[in-house]
Coordinates of C-alpha atoms and ligand atoms in Angstrom, one line a residue:
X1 CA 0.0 0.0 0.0
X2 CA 1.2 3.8 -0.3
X3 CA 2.4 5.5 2.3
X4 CA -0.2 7.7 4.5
X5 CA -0.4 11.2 4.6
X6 CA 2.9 12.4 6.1
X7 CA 1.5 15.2 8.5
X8 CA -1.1 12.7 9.9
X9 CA 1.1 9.8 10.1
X10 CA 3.2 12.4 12.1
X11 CA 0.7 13.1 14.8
X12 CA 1.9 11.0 17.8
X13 CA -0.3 9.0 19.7
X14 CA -0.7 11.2 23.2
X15 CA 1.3 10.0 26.2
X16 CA -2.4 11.0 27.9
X17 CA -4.0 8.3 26.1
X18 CA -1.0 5.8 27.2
X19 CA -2.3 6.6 31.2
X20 CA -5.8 6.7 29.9
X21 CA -5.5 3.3 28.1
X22 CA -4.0 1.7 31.3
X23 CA -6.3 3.5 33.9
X24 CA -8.7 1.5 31.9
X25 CA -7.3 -1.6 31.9
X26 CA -6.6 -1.6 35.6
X27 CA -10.0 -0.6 36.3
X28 CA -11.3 -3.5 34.2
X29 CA -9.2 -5.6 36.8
X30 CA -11.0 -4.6 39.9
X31 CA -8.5 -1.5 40.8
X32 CA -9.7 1.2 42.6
X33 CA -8.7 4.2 40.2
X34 CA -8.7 7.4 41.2
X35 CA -9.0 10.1 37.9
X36 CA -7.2 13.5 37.9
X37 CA -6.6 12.8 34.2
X38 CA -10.4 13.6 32.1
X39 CA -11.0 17.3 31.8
X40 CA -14.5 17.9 32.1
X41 CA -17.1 18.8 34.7
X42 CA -18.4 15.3 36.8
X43 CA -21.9 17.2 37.2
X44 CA -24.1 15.8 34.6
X45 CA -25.6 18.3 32.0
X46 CA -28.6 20.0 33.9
X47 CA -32.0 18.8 33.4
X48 CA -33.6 21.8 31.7
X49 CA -31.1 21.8 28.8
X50 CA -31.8 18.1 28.6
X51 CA -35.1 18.9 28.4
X52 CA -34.9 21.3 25.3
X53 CA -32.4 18.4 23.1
X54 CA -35.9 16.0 24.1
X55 CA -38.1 18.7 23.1
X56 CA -35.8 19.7 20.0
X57 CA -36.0 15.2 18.8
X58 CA -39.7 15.5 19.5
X59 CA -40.6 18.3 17.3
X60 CA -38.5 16.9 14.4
X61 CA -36.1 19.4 14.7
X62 CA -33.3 16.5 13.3
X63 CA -32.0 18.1 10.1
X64 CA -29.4 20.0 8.8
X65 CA -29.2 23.6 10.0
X66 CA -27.0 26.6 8.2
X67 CA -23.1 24.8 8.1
X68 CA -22.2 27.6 10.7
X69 CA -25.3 27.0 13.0
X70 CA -28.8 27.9 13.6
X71 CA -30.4 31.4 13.7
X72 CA -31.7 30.8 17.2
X73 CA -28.4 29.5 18.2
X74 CA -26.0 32.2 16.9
X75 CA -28.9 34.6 18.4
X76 CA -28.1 32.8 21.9
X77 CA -24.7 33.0 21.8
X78 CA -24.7 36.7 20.5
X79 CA -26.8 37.2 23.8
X80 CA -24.6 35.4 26.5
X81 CA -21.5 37.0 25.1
X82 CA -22.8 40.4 25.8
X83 CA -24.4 39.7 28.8
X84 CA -21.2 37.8 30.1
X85 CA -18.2 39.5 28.6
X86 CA -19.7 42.7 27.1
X87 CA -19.2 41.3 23.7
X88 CA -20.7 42.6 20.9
X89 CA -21.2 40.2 18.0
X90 CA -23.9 40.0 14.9
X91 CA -25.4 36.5 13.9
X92 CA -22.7 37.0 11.3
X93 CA -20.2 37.0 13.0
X94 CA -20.3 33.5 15.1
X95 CA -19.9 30.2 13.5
X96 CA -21.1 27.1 16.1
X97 CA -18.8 24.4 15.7
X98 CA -18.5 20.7 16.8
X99 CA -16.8 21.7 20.2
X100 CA -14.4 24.5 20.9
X101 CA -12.1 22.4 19.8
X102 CA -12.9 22.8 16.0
X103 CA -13.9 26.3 16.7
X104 CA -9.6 26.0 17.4
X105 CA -9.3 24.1 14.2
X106 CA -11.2 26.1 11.9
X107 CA -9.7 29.5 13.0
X108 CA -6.7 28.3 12.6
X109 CA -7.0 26.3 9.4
X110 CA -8.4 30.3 8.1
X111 CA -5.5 31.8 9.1
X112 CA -2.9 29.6 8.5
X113 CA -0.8 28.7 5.1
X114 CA 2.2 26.2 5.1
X115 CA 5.4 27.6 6.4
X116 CA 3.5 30.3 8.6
X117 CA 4.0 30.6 12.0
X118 CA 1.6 30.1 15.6
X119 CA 3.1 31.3 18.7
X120 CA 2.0 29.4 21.2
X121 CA 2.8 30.6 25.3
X122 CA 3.4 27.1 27.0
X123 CA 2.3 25.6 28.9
X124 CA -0.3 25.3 26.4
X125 CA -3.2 23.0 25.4
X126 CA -1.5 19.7 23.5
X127 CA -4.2 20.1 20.7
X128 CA -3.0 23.7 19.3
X129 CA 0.1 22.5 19.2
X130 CA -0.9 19.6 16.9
X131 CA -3.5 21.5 14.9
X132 CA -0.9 24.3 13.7
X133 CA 1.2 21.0 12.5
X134 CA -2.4 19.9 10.7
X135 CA -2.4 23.2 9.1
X136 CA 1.3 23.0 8.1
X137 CA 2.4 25.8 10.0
X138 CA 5.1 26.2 12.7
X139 CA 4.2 26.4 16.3
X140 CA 6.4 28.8 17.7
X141 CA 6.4 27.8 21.7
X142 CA 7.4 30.1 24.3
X143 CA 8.0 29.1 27.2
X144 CA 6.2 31.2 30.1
X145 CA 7.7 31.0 33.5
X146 CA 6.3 30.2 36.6
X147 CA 8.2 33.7 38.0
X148 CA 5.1 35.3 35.7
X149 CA 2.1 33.4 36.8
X150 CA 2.8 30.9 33.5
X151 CA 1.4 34.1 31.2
X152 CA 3.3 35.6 28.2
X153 CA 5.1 39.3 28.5
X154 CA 4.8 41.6 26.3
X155 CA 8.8 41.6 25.8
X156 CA 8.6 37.6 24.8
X157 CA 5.8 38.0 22.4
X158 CA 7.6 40.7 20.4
X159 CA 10.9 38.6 20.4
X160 CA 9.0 35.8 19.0
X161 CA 7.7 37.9 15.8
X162 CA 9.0 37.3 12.8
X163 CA 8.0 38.0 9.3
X164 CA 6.2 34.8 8.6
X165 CA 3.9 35.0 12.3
X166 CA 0.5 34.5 11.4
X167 CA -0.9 34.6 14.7
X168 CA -0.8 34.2 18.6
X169 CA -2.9 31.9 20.1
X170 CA -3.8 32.6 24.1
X171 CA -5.8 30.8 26.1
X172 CA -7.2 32.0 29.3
X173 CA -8.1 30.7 31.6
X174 CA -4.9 27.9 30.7
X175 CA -5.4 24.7 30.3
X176 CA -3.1 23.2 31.9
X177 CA -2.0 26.1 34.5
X178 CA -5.2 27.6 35.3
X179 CA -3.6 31.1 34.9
X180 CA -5.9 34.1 33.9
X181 CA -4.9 37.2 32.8
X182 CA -6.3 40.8 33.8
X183 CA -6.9 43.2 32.0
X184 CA -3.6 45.2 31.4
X185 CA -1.8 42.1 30.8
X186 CA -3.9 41.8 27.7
X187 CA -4.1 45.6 26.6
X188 CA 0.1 45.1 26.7
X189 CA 0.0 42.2 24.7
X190 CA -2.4 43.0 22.3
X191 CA -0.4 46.1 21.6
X192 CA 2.3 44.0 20.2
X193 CA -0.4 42.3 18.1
X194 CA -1.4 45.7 16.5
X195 CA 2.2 46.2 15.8
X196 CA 2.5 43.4 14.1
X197 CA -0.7 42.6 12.8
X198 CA -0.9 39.0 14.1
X199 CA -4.3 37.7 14.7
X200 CA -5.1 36.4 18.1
X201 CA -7.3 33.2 18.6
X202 CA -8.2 33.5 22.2
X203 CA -9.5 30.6 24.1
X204 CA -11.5 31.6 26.5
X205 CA -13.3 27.8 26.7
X206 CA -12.9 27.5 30.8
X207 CA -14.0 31.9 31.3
X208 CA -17.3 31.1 33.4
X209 CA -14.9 29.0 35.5
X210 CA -13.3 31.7 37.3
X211 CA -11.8 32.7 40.7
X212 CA -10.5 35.6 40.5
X213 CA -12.0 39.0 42.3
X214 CA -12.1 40.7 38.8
X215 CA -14.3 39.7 36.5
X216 CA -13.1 37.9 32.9
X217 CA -11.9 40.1 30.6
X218 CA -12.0 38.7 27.2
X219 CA -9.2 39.4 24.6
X220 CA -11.8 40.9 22.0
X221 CA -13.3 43.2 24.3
X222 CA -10.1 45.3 24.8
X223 CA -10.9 47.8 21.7
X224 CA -12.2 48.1 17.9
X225 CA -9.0 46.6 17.0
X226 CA -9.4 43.4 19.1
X227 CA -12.5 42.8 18.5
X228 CA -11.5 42.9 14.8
X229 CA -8.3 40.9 14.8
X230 CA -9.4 38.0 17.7
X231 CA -11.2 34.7 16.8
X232 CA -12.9 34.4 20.2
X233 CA -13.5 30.9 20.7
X234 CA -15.7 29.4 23.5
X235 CA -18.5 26.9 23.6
X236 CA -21.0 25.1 26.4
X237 CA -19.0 22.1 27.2
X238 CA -17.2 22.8 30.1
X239 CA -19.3 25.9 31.8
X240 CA -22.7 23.5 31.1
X241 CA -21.0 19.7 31.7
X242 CA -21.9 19.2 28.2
X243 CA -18.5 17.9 27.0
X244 CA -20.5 14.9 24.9
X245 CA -23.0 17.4 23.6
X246 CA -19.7 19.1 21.4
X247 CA -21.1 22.6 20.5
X248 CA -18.8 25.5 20.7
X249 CA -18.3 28.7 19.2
X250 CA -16.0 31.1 17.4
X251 CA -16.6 34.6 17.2
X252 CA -15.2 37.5 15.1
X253 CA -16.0 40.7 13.9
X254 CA -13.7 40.0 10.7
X255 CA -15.8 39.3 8.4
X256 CA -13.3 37.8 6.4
X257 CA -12.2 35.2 8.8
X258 CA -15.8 34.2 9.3
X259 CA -16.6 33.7 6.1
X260 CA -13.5 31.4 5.7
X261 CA -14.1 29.8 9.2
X262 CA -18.0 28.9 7.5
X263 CA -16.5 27.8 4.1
X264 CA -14.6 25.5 6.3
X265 CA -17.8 24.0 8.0
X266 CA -19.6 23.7 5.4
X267 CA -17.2 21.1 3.5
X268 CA -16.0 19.6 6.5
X269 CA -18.4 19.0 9.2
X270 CA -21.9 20.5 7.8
X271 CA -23.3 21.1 10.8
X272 CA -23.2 21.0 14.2
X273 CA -25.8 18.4 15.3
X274 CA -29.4 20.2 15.4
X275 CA -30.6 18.2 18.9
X276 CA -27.1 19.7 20.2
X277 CA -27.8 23.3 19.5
X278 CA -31.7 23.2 20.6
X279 CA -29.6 22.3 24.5
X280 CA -26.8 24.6 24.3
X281 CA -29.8 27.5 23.4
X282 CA -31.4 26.8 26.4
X283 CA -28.2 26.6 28.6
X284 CA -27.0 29.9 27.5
X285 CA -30.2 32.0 27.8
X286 CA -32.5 29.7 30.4
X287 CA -31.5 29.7 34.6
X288 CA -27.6 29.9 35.0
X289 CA -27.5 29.1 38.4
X290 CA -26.4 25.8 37.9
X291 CA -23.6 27.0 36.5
X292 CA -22.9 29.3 39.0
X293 CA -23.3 26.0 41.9
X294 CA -20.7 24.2 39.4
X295 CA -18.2 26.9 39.8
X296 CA -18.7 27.0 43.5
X297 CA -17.7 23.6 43.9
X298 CA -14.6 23.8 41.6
X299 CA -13.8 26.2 43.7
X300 CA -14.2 24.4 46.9
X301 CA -12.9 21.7 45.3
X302 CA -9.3 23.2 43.7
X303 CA -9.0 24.6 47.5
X304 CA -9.3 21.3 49.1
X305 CA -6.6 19.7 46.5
X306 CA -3.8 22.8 46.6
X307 CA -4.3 22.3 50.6
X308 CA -3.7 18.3 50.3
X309 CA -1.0 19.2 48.1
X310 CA 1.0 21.7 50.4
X311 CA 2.0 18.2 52.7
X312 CA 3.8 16.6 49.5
X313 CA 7.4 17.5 49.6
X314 CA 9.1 17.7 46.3
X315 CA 6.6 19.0 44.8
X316 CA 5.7 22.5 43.8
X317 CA 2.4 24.5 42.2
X318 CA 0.6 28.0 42.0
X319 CA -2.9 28.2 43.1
X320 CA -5.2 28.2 39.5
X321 CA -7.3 31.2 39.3
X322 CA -9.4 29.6 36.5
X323 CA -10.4 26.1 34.9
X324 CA -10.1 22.8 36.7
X325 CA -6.3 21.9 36.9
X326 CA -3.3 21.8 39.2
X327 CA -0.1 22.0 36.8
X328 CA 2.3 19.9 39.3
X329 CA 6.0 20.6 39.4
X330 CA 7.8 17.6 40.2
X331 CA 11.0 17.9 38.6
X332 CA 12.9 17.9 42.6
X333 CA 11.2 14.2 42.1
X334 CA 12.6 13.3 38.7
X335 CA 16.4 14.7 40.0
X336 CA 17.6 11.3 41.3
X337 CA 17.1 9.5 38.1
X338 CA 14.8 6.8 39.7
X339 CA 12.2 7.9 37.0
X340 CA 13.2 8.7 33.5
X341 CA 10.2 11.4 33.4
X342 CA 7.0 12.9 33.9
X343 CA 5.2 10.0 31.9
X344 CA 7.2 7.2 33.4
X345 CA 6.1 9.0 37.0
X346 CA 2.8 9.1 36.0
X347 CA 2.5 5.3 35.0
X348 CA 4.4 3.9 38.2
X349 CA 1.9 6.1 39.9
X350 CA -1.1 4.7 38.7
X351 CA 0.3 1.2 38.8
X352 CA 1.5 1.1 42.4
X353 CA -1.4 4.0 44.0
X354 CA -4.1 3.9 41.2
X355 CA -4.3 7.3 40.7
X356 CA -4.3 8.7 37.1
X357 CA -2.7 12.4 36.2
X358 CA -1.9 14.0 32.8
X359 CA 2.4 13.8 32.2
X360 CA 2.6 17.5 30.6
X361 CA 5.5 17.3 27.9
X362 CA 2.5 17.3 25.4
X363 CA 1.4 20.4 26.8
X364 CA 5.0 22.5 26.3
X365 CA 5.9 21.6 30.4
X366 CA 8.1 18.6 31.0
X367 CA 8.7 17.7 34.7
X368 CA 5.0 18.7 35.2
X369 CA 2.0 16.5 35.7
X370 CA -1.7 17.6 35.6
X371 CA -4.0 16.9 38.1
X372 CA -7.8 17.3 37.5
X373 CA -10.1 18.4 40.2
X374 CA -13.3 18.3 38.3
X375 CA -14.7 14.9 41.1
X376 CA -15.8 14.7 44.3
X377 CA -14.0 16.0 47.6
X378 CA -13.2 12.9 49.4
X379 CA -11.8 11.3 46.1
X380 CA -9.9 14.3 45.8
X381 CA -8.3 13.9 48.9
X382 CA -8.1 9.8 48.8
X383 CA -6.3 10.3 45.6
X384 CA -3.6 13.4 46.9
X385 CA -3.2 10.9 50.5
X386 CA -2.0 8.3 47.8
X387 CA 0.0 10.6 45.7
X388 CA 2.1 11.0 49.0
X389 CA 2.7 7.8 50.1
X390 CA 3.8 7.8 46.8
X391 CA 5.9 10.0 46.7
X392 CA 6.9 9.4 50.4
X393 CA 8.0 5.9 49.3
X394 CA 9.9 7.0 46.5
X395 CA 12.1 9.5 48.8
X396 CA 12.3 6.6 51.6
X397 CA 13.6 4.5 49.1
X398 CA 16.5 6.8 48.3
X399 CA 17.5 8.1 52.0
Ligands
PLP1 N1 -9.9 24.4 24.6 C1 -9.3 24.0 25.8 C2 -8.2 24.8 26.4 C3 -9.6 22.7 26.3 O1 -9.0 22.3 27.5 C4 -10.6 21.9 25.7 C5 -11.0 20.6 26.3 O2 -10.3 20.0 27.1 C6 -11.2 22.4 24.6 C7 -10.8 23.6 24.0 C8 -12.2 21.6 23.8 O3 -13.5 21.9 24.1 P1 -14.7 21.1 23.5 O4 -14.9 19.9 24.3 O5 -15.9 22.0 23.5 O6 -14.3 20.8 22.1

């Protein structure tokens, strides 16, 4: 047979899929497995927008809609991003997509020619990285330091610039870091966008999942300018527990990039499913207190982990202001050479404690792990007691 396409034979199989596979197959063998590893809300999708997908299969409503999404839907999402963020887009200027994740996709496959490059501030989502490759560009990772809450400077951004950037791709709150940034962190940064006319793709996926004092400010709201160079991307997945439903968004007031973003939907995935987009109406505009109750308890929950995690020594964090991750520093623990890395931490982990995390050199952080805190308190604490007798263990072994 010929060979396969080269950039897809390329993409590596995840080292996150390597724990997940195993997770499985140890919990298939009666182990007691504790998850930090899926990313997505453990409340199940609340009943009223389950509601409107029965109503939406019960009035027929099961065939195609506009490639870009339905009327009523763009409508909805017009409405929560005003109401949320204070952004002001037209029906014309959102495309729904199949999860935020091709809201990602599309944006960047509009964007995007071979040979162009992405800056991406790591740590960073593992899927940009991959989907830059998809479009044949370069992802241009620079690394943020801890020293700066894991967020990009104005100074690195503008050292990263070359002739042939295409864009800058933020997302905030970070997945994995859970760093947010305010306000004047993005007014600095987006002036070195204007400079350089890169677009800006912001991710703000994870913005209703906030703890800061100060509200979210999203990237496109900063000014005219923003607003006209940013794909805002977002979607109901994580702020709804509606992973499985996979509708998100992507918002621009370039017309341009919309109409290039909708070109793309309409040959690739047609359109989002119809039962899918009847739900995510009714979770933007119905009661959003459940919402609210599901940020509360990340909350809770992200202080009950960081406070289990302050007794593990060897291991370092910052407190996440957004999302539902810890990004775990354990290089100290990798010094001795008793594991060769992150993954091979991870994997002795789950074998000998059966507890799961995310190894992060996928994400642009090697010597980190992820930890998930999207499930219930006293597993959360179960699983960060068996982290440290882990790690405990490992350091006893070695005095
Ligand atoms: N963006 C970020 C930063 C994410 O972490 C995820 C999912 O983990 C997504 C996008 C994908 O969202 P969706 O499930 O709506 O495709």
């Amino acid at each position: 047979m010929k060979e396969l396409a080269s950039i897809v034979s390329a993409l590596p199989v995840s080292t996150a899929l390597t724990v997940d596979l195993r997770l499985k197959a140890l919990k298939k063998l009666g182990m007691d497995v504790i998850s930090f590893c899926v990313g997505e809300p453990d409340f199940p999708t609340p009943a009223t927008v389950c509601e409107a997908g029965i109503r939406a299969i019960e009035r027929g409503d099961t065939k195609y809609t506009n490639a870009s999404g339905a009327p009523a839907l763009k409508a909805a999402v017009a409405a929560a991003m005003l109401r949320d963020y204070g952004l002001s887009y037209t029906s014309g200027e959102i495309a729904v997509t199949t999860g935020a994740k091709y809201a990602v996709y599309a944006a960047v496959r509009a964007m995007v020619d071979p040979g162009d490059e992405v800056i991406l501030p790591a740590p960073y989502w593992t899927s940009y990285y991959h989907i830059v490759r998809l479009a044949q560009g370069e992802p241009k990772v620079i690394r943020c330091g801890v020293e700066n809450g894991w967020k990009l400077t104005p100074d690195q951004l503008e050292k990263a610039v070359t002739p042939r950037t295409k864009a800058l791709i933020l997302n905030n709150p970070n997945n994995p870091t859970g760093a947010v940034y305010t306000r004047e962190e993005l007014m600095s940064l987006a002036a070195v966008c204007r400079t350089y006319d890169l677009y800006v793709i912001s991710d703000e996926i994870y913005s209703r999942l906030l703890y800061t004092p100060e509200p979210f400010c999203a990237a496109a709201s900063l000014d005219a300018d923003m607003h006209n160079r940013t794909v805002t991307v977002n979607g109901v997945s994580k702020a709804y527990a509606m992973t499985g439903w996979r509708i998100g968004f992507a918002a621009s007031g370039n017309a341009d990039v919309m109409r290039a973003v909708s070109a793309l939907l309409s040959h690739t995935t047609g359109s989002p499913n119809t039962i899918a987009q009847a739900a995510a109406e009714n979770a933007l505009l119905g009661d959003q207190d459940a919402c609210g109750r599901m940020r509360e308890a990340f909350l809770r929950r992200r202080d009950v982990m960081t406070q289990a995690l302050t007794g593990i020594s060897g291991v370092r964090f910052t407190v996440p202001q957004g999302a539902f991750y810890v990004l775990l520093d354990i290089r100290a623990l990798l010094e001795d050479g008793e594991y060769a890395d992150e993954a091979d931490f991870a994997l002795r982990l789950l074998e000998a404690e059966g507890v799961a995390t995310v190894p992060c050199a996928d994400f642009g952080a090697p010597g980190h792990i992820r930890l998930c805190y999207a499930l219930d308190e006293t597993r959360i604490l179960e699983g960060v007691q068996r982290l440290k007798r882990f790690v405990d263990s490992g350091v006893k072994a070695h005095a």
